[in-house]
């Protein structure tokens, strides 16, 4: 039985610093429940002095607790225990589902196992990847020695609060750093429990700290803090640009930026079974209500199968049912808040004003009270410069473009700003390989759409979609700096 009453859940009321709950800080902000618009709670924002304290605690903890210097296998063992506690915990799913867009069924069956496995993956990295011996002159020994940065500042978005936290904390902690994490102010609760469980698993106090608050106050204080030696950020392209600039001006610290996308799903006439392809396209743009960086929101389909595929998609879109995230039968996510719903509506209306046609959806579900459940929406005849083609909407809206030749399809698939990922659907291997070469994106999926549980595959964008990678060995290596050593003997 996964359903629960959201009014009966005890919520952690603040920050988690040095292994203790803290409720002090500056002004208060309120958190609402996307499923019904009710206020879930109010939290004090971490102001600059509380952020200072959290970072200083982290800096001391990483030096004095021995976290950075202990045998890497010992770090790995603590991380593995943490992953076990995450999987066994009964509170995490409630805290995640209550005030985010994630239905409790998905949280329990996907998000929590995915979070735990990401931590396990990095537990294994702790003693597997190291530096290098470099070929040098005779009587010299050249080495590249990795070492942790010290304190890493991590900032995450609201769309997958727990897994985003695991992608940041897993590699940073495995590499021997301390972390100060600021989750989105829209989804603050589950990460506090996530950090408590790390402590229970044996992570020394102060090595993982959570500070709550807005980007403007808490996030910018974290980026600017002189003891934060690296910033790992996931969020929008606009905020990423601001963080990169702030990090450059406050100590020239390196950044990993996982940013937005406007990803194409390129479907050729020879893609195979239409129902199967339609299922992939559908999941690609409706998962988490379309609020996924990797959402495949541009369907670029070859003329020969366009009508059949669109008809199938319309039928599938009309089968969705809204339901509050604390009901175990709900599978479809609400939009996070009123602002996000307004954005989805504006973009849809702009497309229609420019001559676009709504094939299905285009509005909120009825009888969902103050919950922001948006109907899966298909738009056709959308002009190329429409926001529905150009901008990341972060809602379940798919724009359809039809092409004739392979060259034309590849041109449409490219985006002037974003390059996060792309789906290519074809049974022709040569064509798939040409598309992989031709599309500028950090990830290309062929005959699938979406990540697997293979954490060895990194994720990260080209162009406006980001710098660096999360997941994979690359994320672990990016949490270390490399010292060149030359010894003459
Ligand atoms: P956002 O950029 O508004 O906020 C992200 C985080 O940054 C929040 O915690 C916010 O408080 C903080 N922030 C805002 N301004 C800041 C500042 N000046 N200094 C420091 N921190 C600041 O993004 P969002 O609306 O929370 O999330 C949605 C975005 O995240 C989408 O663009 C989505 O594509 C992107 N995203 C990308 C990936 C990826 O792997 N590429 C994954 C998930 C989400």
PDB file of N, CA and C in Angstrom, residues 266 268 406 410 413-414 421-426 428-447 462:
ATOM      1  N   UNK A 266      13.802  11.967 -34.038  1.00  0.00           N
ATOM      2  CA  UNK A 266      13.859  11.902 -35.494  1.00  0.00           C
ATOM      3  C   UNK A 266      13.412  10.507 -35.935  1.00  0.00           C
ATOM      4  N   UNK A 268      12.355   7.950 -38.961  1.00  0.00           N
ATOM      5  CA  UNK A 268      12.395   7.678 -40.401  1.00  0.00           C
ATOM      6  C   UNK A 268      11.299   6.670 -40.768  1.00  0.00           C
ATOM      7  N   UNK A 406      16.486  12.522 -45.926  1.00  0.00           N
ATOM      8  CA  UNK A 406      17.299  12.354 -44.714  1.00  0.00           C
ATOM      9  C   UNK A 406      18.018  13.660 -44.364  1.00  0.00           C
ATOM     10  N   UNK A 410      17.840  15.771 -40.812  1.00  0.00           N
ATOM     11  CA  UNK A 410      18.996  16.077 -39.955  1.00  0.00           C
ATOM     12  C   UNK A 410      19.112  17.580 -39.694  1.00  0.00           C
ATOM     13  N   UNK A 413      16.610  18.435 -37.094  1.00  0.00           N
ATOM     14  CA  UNK A 413      16.938  17.881 -35.772  1.00  0.00           C
ATOM     15  C   UNK A 413      17.903  18.784 -35.003  1.00  0.00           C
ATOM     16  N   UNK A 414      18.774  19.484 -35.714  1.00  0.00           N
ATOM     17  CA  UNK A 414      19.733  20.347 -35.012  1.00  0.00           C
ATOM     18  C   UNK A 414      19.003  21.540 -34.412  1.00  0.00           C
ATOM     19  N   UNK A 421      20.209  16.050 -26.005  1.00  0.00           N
ATOM     20  CA  UNK A 421      20.116  14.677 -26.492  1.00  0.00           C
ATOM     21  C   UNK A 421      19.199  14.606 -27.708  1.00  0.00           C
ATOM     22  N   UNK A 422      19.137  13.423 -28.302  1.00  0.00           N
ATOM     23  CA  UNK A 422      18.325  13.232 -29.500  1.00  0.00           C
ATOM     24  C   UNK A 422      17.946  11.767 -29.584  1.00  0.00           C
ATOM     25  N   UNK A 423      16.765  11.504 -30.146  1.00  0.00           N
ATOM     26  CA  UNK A 423      16.361  10.131 -30.429  1.00  0.00           C
ATOM     27  C   UNK A 423      16.336   9.934 -31.937  1.00  0.00           C
ATOM     28  N   UNK A 424      16.882   8.797 -32.387  1.00  0.00           N
ATOM     29  CA  UNK A 424      16.865   8.475 -33.813  1.00  0.00           C
ATOM     30  C   UNK A 424      16.178   7.124 -33.947  1.00  0.00           C
ATOM     31  N   UNK A 425      15.134   7.053 -34.754  1.00  0.00           N
ATOM     32  CA  UNK A 425      14.366   5.817 -34.871  1.00  0.00           C
ATOM     33  C   UNK A 425      14.427   5.354 -36.319  1.00  0.00           C
ATOM     34  N   UNK A 426      15.213   4.305 -36.561  1.00  0.00           N
ATOM     35  CA  UNK A 426      15.372   3.742 -37.911  1.00  0.00           C
ATOM     36  C   UNK A 426      15.924   2.324 -37.777  1.00  0.00           C
ATOM     37  N   UNK A 428      17.736   1.171 -40.269  1.00  0.00           N
ATOM     38  CA  UNK A 428      18.854   1.215 -41.211  1.00  0.00           C
ATOM     39  C   UNK A 428      20.124   1.661 -40.471  1.00  0.00           C
ATOM     40  N   UNK A 429      21.064   0.745 -40.348  1.00  0.00           N
ATOM     41  CA  UNK A 429      22.259   1.018 -39.545  1.00  0.00           C
ATOM     42  C   UNK A 429      23.080   2.179 -40.116  1.00  0.00           C
ATOM     43  N   UNK A 430      23.249   2.210 -41.435  1.00  0.00           N
ATOM     44  CA  UNK A 430      24.035   3.295 -42.044  1.00  0.00           C
ATOM     45  C   UNK A 430      23.411   4.648 -41.736  1.00  0.00           C
ATOM     46  N   UNK A 431      22.102   4.683 -41.850  1.00  0.00           N
ATOM     47  CA  UNK A 431      21.389   5.938 -41.602  1.00  0.00           C
ATOM     48  C   UNK A 431      21.523   6.351 -40.134  1.00  0.00           C
ATOM     49  N   UNK A 432      21.424   5.364 -39.248  1.00  0.00           N
ATOM     50  CA  UNK A 432      21.568   5.673 -37.811  1.00  0.00           C
ATOM     51  C   UNK A 432      22.960   6.241 -37.537  1.00  0.00           C
ATOM     52  N   UNK A 433      23.981   5.638 -38.159  1.00  0.00           N
ATOM     53  CA  UNK A 433      25.351   6.111 -37.920  1.00  0.00           C
ATOM     54  C   UNK A 433      25.549   7.514 -38.491  1.00  0.00           C
ATOM     55  N   UNK A 434      24.931   7.784 -39.650  1.00  0.00           N
ATOM     56  CA  UNK A 434      25.029   9.150 -40.207  1.00  0.00           C
ATOM     57  C   UNK A 434      24.345  10.148 -39.265  1.00  0.00           C
ATOM     58  N   UNK A 435      23.203   9.739 -38.693  1.00  0.00           N
ATOM     59  CA  UNK A 435      22.487  10.642 -37.783  1.00  0.00           C
ATOM     60  C   UNK A 435      23.301  10.889 -36.511  1.00  0.00           C
ATOM     61  N   UNK A 436      23.938   9.832 -35.991  1.00  0.00           N
ATOM     62  CA  UNK A 436      24.762  10.002 -34.782  1.00  0.00           C
ATOM     63  C   UNK A 436      25.863  11.037 -35.047  1.00  0.00           C
ATOM     64  N   UNK A 437      26.496  10.930 -36.234  1.00  0.00           N
ATOM     65  CA  UNK A 437      27.536  11.904 -36.612  1.00  0.00           C
ATOM     66  C   UNK A 437      26.951  13.293 -36.834  1.00  0.00           C
ATOM     67  N   UNK A 438      25.745  13.318 -37.417  1.00  0.00           N
ATOM     68  CA  UNK A 438      25.206  14.597 -37.907  1.00  0.00           C
ATOM     69  C   UNK A 438      24.546  15.458 -36.850  1.00  0.00           C
ATOM     70  N   UNK A 439      24.125  14.869 -35.750  1.00  0.00           N
ATOM     71  CA  UNK A 439      23.367  15.655 -34.756  1.00  0.00           C
ATOM     72  C   UNK A 439      24.304  16.098 -33.637  1.00  0.00           C
ATOM     73  N   UNK A 440      24.332  17.384 -33.367  1.00  0.00           N
ATOM     74  CA  UNK A 440      25.185  17.912 -32.298  1.00  0.00           C
ATOM     75  C   UNK A 440      24.432  17.815 -30.974  1.00  0.00           C
ATOM     76  N   UNK A 441      24.629  16.714 -30.259  1.00  0.00           N
ATOM     77  CA  UNK A 441      23.972  16.524 -28.957  1.00  0.00           C
ATOM     78  C   UNK A 441      24.867  15.651 -28.092  1.00  0.00           C
ATOM     79  N   UNK A 442      24.813  15.877 -26.791  1.00  0.00           N
ATOM     80  CA  UNK A 442      25.661  15.125 -25.863  1.00  0.00           C
ATOM     81  C   UNK A 442      25.294  13.655 -25.766  1.00  0.00           C
ATOM     82  N   UNK A 443      24.043  13.321 -26.073  1.00  0.00           N
ATOM     83  CA  UNK A 443      23.593  11.928 -26.063  1.00  0.00           C
ATOM     84  C   UNK A 443      22.727  11.687 -27.289  1.00  0.00           C
ATOM     85  N   UNK A 444      22.958  10.568 -27.978  1.00  0.00           N
ATOM     86  CA  UNK A 444      22.039  10.168 -29.057  1.00  0.00           C
ATOM     87  C   UNK A 444      21.537   8.765 -28.728  1.00  0.00           C
ATOM     88  N   UNK A 445      20.224   8.614 -28.662  1.00  0.00           N
ATOM     89  CA  UNK A 445      19.617   7.298 -28.436  1.00  0.00           C
ATOM     90  C   UNK A 445      19.093   6.777 -29.763  1.00  0.00           C
ATOM     91  N   UNK A 446      19.423   5.548 -30.080  1.00  0.00           N
ATOM     92  CA  UNK A 446      18.929   4.947 -31.324  1.00  0.00           C
ATOM     93  C   UNK A 446      17.939   3.842 -30.968  1.00  0.00           C
ATOM     94  N   UNK A 447      16.753   3.954 -31.516  1.00  0.00           N
ATOM     95  CA  UNK A 447      15.666   2.994 -31.288  1.00  0.00           C
ATOM     96  C   UNK A 447      15.324   2.818 -29.818  1.00  0.00           C
ATOM     97  N   UNK A 462      25.783  19.589 -25.152  1.00  0.00           N
ATOM     98  CA  UNK A 462      26.639  20.461 -25.965  1.00  0.00           C
ATOM     99  C   UNK A 462      25.994  21.860 -25.976  1.00  0.00           C
TER     100      UNK A 462
END
